[in-house]
CSV table of C-alpha atoms in Angstrom, one decimal:
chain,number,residue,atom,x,y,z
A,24,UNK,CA,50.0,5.0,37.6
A,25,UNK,CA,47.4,3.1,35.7
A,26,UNK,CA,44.9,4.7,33.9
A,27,UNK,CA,41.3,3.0,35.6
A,28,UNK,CA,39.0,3.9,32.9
A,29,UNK,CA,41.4,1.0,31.2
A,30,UNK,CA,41.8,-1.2,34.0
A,31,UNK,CA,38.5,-1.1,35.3
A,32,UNK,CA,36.7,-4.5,34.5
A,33,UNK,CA,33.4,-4.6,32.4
A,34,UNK,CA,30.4,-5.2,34.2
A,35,UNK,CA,28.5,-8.3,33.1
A,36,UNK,CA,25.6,-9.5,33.0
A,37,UNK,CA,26.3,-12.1,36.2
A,38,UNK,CA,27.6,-8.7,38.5
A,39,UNK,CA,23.7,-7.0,37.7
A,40,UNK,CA,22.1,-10.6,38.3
A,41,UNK,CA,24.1,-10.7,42.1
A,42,UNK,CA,23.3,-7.2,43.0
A,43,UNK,CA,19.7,-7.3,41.7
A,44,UNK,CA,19.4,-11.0,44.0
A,45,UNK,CA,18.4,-13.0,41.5
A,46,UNK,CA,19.2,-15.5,38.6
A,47,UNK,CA,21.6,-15.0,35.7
A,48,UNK,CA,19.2,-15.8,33.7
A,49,UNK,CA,15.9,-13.7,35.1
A,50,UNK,CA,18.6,-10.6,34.8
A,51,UNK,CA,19.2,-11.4,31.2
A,52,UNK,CA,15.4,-11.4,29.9
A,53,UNK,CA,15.4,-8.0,32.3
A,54,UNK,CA,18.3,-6.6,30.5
A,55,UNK,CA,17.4,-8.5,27.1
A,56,UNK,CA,13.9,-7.2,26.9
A,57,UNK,CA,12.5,-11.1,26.0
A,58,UNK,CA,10.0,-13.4,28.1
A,59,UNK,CA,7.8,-12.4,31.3
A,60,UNK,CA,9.3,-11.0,34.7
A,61,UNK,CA,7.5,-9.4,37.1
A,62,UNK,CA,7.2,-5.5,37.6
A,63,UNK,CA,9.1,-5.9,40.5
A,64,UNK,CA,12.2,-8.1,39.7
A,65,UNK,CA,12.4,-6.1,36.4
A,66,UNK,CA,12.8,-2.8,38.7
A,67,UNK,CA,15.5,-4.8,40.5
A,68,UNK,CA,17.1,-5.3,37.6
A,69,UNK,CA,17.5,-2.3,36.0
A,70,UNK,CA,18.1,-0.3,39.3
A,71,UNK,CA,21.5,-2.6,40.1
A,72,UNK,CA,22.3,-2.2,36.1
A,73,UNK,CA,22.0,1.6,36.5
A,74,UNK,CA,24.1,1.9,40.1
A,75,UNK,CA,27.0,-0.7,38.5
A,76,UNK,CA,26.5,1.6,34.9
A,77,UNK,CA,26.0,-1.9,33.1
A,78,UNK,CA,26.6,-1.4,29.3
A,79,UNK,CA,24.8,-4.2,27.3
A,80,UNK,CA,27.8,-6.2,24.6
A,81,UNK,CA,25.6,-5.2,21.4
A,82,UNK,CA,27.7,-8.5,19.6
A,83,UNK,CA,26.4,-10.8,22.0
A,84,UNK,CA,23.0,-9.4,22.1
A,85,UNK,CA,22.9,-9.5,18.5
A,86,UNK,CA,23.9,-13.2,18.5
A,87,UNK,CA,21.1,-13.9,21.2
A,88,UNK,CA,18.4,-12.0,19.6
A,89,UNK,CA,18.9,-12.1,16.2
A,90,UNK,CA,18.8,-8.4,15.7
A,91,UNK,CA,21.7,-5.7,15.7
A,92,UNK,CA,19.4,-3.1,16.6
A,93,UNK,CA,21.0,-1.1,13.9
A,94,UNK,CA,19.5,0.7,10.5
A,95,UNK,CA,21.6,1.1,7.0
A,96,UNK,CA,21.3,4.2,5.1
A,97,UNK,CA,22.7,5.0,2.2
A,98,UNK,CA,22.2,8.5,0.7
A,99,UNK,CA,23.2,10.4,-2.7
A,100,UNK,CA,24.6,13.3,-1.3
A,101,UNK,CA,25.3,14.5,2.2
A,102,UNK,CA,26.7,17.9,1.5
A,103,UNK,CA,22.5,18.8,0.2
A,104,UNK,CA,20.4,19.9,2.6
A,105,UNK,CA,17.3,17.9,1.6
A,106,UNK,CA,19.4,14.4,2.8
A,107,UNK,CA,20.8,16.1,5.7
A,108,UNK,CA,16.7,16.7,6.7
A,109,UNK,CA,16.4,13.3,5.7
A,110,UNK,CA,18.9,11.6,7.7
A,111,UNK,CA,17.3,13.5,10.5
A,112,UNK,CA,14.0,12.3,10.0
A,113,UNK,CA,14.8,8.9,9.9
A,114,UNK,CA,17.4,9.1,13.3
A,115,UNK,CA,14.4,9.9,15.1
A,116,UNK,CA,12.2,7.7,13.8
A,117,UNK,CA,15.0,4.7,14.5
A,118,UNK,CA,16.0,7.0,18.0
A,119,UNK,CA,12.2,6.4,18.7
A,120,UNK,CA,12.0,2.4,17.9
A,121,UNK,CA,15.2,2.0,20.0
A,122,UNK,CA,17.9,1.5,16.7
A,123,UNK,CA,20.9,3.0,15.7
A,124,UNK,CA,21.6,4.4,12.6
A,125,UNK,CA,24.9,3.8,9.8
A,126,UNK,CA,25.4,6.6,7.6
A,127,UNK,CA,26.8,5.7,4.0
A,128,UNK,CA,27.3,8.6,1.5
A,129,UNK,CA,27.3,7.6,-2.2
A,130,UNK,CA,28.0,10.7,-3.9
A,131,UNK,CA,25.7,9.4,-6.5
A,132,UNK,CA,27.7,7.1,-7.9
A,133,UNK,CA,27.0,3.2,-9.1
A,134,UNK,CA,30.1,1.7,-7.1
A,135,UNK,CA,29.9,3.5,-3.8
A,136,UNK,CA,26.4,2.7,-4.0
A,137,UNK,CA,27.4,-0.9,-4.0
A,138,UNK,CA,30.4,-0.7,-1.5
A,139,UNK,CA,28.0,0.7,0.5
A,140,UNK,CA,25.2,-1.6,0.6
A,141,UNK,CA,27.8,-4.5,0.8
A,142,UNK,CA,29.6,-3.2,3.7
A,143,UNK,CA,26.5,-2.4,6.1
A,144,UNK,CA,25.0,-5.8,5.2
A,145,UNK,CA,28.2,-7.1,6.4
A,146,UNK,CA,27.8,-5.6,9.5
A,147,UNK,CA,24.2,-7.1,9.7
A,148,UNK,CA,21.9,-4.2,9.8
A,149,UNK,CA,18.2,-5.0,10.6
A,150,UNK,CA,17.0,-2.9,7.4
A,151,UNK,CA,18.6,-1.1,4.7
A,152,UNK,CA,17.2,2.7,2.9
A,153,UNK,CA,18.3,3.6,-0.1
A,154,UNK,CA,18.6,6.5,-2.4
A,155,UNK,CA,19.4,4.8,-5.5
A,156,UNK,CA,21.8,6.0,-7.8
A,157,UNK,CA,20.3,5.1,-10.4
A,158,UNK,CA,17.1,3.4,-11.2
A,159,UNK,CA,18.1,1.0,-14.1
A,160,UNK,CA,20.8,-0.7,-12.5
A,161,UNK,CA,19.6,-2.5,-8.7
A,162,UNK,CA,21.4,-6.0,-9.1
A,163,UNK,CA,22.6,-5.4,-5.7
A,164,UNK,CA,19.5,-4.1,-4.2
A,165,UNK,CA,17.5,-7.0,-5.8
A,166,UNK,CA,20.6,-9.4,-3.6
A,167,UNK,CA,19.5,-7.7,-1.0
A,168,UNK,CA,16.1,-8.6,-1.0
A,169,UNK,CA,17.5,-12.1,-1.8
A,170,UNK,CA,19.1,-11.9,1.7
A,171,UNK,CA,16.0,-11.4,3.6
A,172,UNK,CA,16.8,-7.7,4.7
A,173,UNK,CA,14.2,-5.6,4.8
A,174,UNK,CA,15.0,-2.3,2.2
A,175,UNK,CA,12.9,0.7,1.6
A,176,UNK,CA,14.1,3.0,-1.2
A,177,UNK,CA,13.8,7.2,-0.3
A,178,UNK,CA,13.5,9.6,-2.9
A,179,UNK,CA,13.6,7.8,-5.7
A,180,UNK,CA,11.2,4.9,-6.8
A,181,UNK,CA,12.4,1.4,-9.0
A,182,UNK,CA,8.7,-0.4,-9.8
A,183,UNK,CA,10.3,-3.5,-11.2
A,184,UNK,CA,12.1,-4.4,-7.8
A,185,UNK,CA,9.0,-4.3,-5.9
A,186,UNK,CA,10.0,-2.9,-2.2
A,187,UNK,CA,8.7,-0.3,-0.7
A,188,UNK,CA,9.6,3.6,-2.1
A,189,UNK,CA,8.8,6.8,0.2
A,190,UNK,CA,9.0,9.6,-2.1
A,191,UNK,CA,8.1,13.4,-2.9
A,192,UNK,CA,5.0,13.9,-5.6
A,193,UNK,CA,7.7,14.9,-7.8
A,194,UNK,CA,5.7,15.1,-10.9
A,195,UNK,CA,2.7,17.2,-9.5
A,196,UNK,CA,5.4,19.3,-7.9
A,197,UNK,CA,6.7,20.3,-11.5
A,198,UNK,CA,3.7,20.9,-12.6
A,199,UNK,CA,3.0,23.1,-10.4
A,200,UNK,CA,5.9,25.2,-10.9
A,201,UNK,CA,5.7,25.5,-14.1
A,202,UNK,CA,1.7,26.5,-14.4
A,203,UNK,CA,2.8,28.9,-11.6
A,204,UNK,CA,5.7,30.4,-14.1
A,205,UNK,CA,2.7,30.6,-16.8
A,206,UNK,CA,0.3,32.3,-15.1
A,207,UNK,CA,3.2,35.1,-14.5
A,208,UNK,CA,3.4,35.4,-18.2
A,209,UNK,CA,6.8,33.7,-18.9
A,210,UNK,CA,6.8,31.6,-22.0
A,211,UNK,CA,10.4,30.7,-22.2
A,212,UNK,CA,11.2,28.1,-19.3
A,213,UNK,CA,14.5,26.5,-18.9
A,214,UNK,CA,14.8,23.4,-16.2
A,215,UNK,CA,18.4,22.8,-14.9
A,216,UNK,CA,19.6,19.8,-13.2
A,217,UNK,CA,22.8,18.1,-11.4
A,218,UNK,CA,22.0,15.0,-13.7
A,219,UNK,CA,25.0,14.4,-15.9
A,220,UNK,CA,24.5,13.9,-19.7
A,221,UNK,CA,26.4,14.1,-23.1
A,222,UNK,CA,26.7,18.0,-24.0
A,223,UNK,CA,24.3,19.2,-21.5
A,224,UNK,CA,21.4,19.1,-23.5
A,225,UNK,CA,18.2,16.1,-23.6
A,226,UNK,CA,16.2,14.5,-26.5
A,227,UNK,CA,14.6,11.3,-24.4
A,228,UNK,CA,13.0,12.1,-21.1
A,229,UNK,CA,13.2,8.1,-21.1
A,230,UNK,CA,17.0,7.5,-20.6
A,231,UNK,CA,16.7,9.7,-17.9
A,232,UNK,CA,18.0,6.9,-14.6
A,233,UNK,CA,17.6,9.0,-11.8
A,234,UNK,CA,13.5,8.5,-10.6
A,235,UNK,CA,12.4,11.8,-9.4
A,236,UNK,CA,14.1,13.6,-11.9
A,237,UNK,CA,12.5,12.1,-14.6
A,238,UNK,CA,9.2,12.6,-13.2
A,239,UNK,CA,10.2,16.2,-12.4
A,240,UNK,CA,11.3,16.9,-16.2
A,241,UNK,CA,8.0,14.7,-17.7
A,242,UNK,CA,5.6,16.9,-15.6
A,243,UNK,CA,7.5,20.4,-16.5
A,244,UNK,CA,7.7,19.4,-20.2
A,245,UNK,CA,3.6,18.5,-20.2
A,246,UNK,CA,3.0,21.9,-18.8
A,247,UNK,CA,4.6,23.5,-21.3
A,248,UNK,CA,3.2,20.8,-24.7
A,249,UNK,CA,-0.5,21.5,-23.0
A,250,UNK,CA,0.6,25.2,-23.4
A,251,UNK,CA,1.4,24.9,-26.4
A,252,UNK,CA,4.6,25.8,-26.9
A,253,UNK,CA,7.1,25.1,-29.1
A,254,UNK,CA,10.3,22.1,-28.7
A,255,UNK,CA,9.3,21.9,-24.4
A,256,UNK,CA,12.4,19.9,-24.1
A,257,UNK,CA,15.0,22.9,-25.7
A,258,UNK,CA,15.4,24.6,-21.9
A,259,UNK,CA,15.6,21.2,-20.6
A,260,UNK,CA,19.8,21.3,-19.2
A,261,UNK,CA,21.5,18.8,-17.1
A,262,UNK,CA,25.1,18.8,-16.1
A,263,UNK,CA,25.3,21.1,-13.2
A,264,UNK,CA,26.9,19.3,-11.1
A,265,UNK,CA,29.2,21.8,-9.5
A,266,UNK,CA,29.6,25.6,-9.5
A,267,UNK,CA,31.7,25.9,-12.9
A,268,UNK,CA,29.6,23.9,-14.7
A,269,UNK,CA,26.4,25.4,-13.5
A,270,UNK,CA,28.1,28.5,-15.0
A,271,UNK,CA,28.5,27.4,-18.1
A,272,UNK,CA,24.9,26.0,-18.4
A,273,UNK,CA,23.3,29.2,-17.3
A,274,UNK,CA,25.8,31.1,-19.4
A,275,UNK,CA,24.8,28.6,-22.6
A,276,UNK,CA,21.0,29.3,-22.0
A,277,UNK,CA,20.8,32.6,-21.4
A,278,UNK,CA,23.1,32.9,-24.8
A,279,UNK,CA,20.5,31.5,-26.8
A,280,UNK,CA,18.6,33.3,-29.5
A,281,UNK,CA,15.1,33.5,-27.5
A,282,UNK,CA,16.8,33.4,-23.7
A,283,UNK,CA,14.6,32.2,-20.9
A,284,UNK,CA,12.7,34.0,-18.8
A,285,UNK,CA,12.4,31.9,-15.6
A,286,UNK,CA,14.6,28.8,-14.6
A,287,UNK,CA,13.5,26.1,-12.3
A,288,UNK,CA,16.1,24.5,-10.1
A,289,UNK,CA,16.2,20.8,-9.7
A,290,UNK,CA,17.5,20.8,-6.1
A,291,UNK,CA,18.9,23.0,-3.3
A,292,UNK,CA,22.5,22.7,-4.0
A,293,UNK,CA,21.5,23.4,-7.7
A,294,UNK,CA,19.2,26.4,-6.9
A,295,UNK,CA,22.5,28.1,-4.9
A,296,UNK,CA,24.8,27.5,-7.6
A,297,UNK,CA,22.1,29.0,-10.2
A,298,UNK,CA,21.8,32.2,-8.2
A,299,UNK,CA,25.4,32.8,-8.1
A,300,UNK,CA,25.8,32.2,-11.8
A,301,UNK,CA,23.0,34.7,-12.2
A,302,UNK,CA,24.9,36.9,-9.8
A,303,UNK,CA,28.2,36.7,-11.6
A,304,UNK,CA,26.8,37.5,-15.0
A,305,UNK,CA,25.4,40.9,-13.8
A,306,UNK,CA,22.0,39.7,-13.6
A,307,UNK,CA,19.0,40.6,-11.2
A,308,UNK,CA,16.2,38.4,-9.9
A,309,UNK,CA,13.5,38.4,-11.0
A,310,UNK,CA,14.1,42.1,-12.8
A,311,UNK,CA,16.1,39.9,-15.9
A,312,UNK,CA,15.2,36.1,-14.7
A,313,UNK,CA,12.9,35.1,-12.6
A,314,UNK,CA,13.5,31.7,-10.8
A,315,UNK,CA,12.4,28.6,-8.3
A,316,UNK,CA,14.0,26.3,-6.7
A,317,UNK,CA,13.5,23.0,-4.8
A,318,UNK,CA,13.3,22.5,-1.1
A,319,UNK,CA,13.3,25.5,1.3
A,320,UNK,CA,16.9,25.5,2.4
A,321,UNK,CA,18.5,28.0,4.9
A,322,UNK,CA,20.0,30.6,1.8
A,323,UNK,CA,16.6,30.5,0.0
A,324,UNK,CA,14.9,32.6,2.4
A,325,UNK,CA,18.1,35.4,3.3
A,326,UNK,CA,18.7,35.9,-0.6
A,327,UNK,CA,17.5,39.4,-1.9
A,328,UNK,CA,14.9,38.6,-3.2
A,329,UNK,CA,13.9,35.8,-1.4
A,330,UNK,CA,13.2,32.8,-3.5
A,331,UNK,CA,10.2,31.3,-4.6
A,332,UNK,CA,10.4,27.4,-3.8
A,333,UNK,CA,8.5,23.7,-4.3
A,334,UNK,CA,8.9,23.0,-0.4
A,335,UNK,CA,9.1,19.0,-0.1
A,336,UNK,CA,8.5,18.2,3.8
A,337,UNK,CA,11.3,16.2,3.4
A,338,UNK,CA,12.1,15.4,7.3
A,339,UNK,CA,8.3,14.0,7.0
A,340,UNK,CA,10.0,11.7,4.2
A,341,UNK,CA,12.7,10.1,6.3
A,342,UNK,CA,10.4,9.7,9.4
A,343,UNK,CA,8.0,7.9,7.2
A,344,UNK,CA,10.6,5.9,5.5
A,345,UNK,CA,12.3,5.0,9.0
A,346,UNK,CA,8.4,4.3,10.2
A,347,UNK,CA,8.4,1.8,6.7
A,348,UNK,CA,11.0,0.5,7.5
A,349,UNK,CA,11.0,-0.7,11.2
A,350,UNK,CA,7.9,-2.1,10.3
A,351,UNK,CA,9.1,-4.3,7.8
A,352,UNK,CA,11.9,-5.4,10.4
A,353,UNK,CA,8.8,-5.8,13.2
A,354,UNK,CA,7.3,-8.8,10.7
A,355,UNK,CA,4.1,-6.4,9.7
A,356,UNK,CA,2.5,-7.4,6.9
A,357,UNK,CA,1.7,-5.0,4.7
A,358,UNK,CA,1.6,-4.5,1.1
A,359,UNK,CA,4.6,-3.2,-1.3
A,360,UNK,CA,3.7,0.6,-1.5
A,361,UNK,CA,5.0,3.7,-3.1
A,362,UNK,CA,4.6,6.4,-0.4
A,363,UNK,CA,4.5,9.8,-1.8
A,364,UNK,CA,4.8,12.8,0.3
A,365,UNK,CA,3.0,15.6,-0.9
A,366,UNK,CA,4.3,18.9,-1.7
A,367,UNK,CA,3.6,23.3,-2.2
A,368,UNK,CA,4.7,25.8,-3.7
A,369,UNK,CA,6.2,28.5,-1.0
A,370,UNK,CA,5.4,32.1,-3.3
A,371,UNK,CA,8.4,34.7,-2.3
A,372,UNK,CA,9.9,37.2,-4.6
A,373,UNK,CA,11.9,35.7,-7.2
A,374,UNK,CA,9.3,35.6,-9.7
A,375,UNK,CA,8.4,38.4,-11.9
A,376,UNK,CA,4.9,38.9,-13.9
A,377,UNK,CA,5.6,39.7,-17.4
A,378,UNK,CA,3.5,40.9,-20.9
A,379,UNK,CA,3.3,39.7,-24.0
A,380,UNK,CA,5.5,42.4,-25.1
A,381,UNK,CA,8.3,40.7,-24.3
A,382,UNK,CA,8.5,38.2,-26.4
């Protein structure tokens, strides 16, 4: 027996037009959503499309209209919880405007990036966002903007290409942090990032590609110069990218001759592998480290203690960078801007207060 979800014919446009009583071409504006119908023939209209369950060809509207009704997005890292808030963020915002939304995952690297981008232009996305990779090498974003699709970048901000950025205050958000870790009486500070670099270790904040974690490390370090204290960049670690190199990075800085006191996490995903590495060395928070991390994931909160974190709003990010962005499709004008999304510091129990005593 034949299967009739497979033989049953598609319903056109022509089929709505002959049940609603009127032209082909009144029930395509209807169904189209261009020129001027009456109230009444457009409820016509989209009461025969709903009783013959019409389903609009997106190819052929897209060749009508100009439009694919679809966003691009092309994000560093899935598996992390603050894109997975983003992503959300920015569905709704497209949900909301009436567009879909592509998923790309770049893993943070250059040439996904780039496959990436490529591909969803190919499939002619109304607008691209993008987390860039890195910020010293946008060739392909700057081709983009060439093609006359309208980009905003999240997360991360590259002046010289001159779209549209929607980003955390990560700077002030450092800063924060670290006075915060002051003020508790810790002098030693160690910062520790998924960034990847020679040997773990940094000597130019500068060569630094990735945005917002340059501005993260340039605001911790001037916390601790107006402090004061000594070689600000000698806590300063990269290179924990996944759970057994984390170990070794905590393991390294907690070796050192005058061990840190308090660590601040770059991210989420960091922040957990962090507080394992603590865990498997023995150690308790915030009795023999205190700590912070980024974003208020889902572990942060159920940990014993709890842990202190910089909470980022970041589903207010991807709405406002969705927002951006269907704006820039919609023809608005408006000005190239860096919107930056401000942020707080969430107190829990991870930090301890210490003396002077113990240094």
């Amino acid at each position: 027996m034949e299967d009739s979800a497979h033989s049953k014919r598609a319903v056109t446009v022509a089929d709505v037009a002959k049940a609603a009583k009127v032209s082909k071409a009144t029930a395509a504006r209807v169904l189209g959503g261009y020129g001027v119908v009456s109230a009444k023939i457009t409820d016509q209209v989209i009461a025969a499309a709903a009783a013959l369950e019409y389903r609009p060809n997106e190819l052929a509207r897209s060749m009508s209209t100009g439009r694919s009704g679809i966003i691009g997005v092309v994000v560093g890292d899935i598996e992390n919880a603050f894109f997975s808030l983003a992503v959300r963020g920015i569905s709704d915002a497209a949900r909301l405007a009436g567009f879909n939304v592509i998923i790309a995952n770049s893993g943070e690297e250059l040439d996904a990036e780039k496959s990436a981008v490529d591909l969803l232009i190919g499939k002619r996305v109304d607008g691209l966002i993008v987390t860039p990779a890195r910020c010293d090498s946008f060739d392909h974003l700057q081709h983009v903007r060439r093609a006359g699709v309208p980009l905003v970048l999240f997360d991360r901000a590259i002046p010289e290409l001159d779209v549209d950025a929607v980003t955390g205050d990560d700077r002030d958000a450092a800063i924060a942090a670290a006075r915060y870790l002051l003020g508790q009486g810790h002098r030693r500070l160690a910062y520790v990032s998924a960034m990847d670099a020679e040997g773990g270790g940094l000597t130019d904040i500068g060569r630094i590609s990735n945005s917002a974690v340059r501005e993260r490390v340039e605001g911790f370090v001037s916390v601790l110069t107006e402090a004061g204290l000594p070689n600000p960049l000698h806590y300063v670690r990269l290179g924990a990218i996944n759970q057994q190199q984390t170990d070794g990075v905590i393991k390294r800085l907690l070796s050192d001759s005058a061990a840190p006191t308090a660590l601040l996490a770059s991210d989420s995903l960091v922040g957990l592998r962090t507080f394992k590495s603590l865990q498997s060395l023995g150690l308790s928070i915030p009795k023999d480290v205190s700590m912070i991390s980024f974003l208020d994931a889902d572990w942060t909160s159920v940990t014993v203690p709890p842990i202190t974190i910089v909470d980022q709003r970041v589903y207010e990010m991807g709405k406002l960078a969705g927002e951006r962005l269907i704006a820039r499709i919609e023809r608005a004008t408006l000005a190239v801007e860096r919107l930056r999304v401000s942020t707080s510091l969430v107190v829990r129990g991870s930090v301890a207060a210490i003396g002077r005593e113990t240094y």
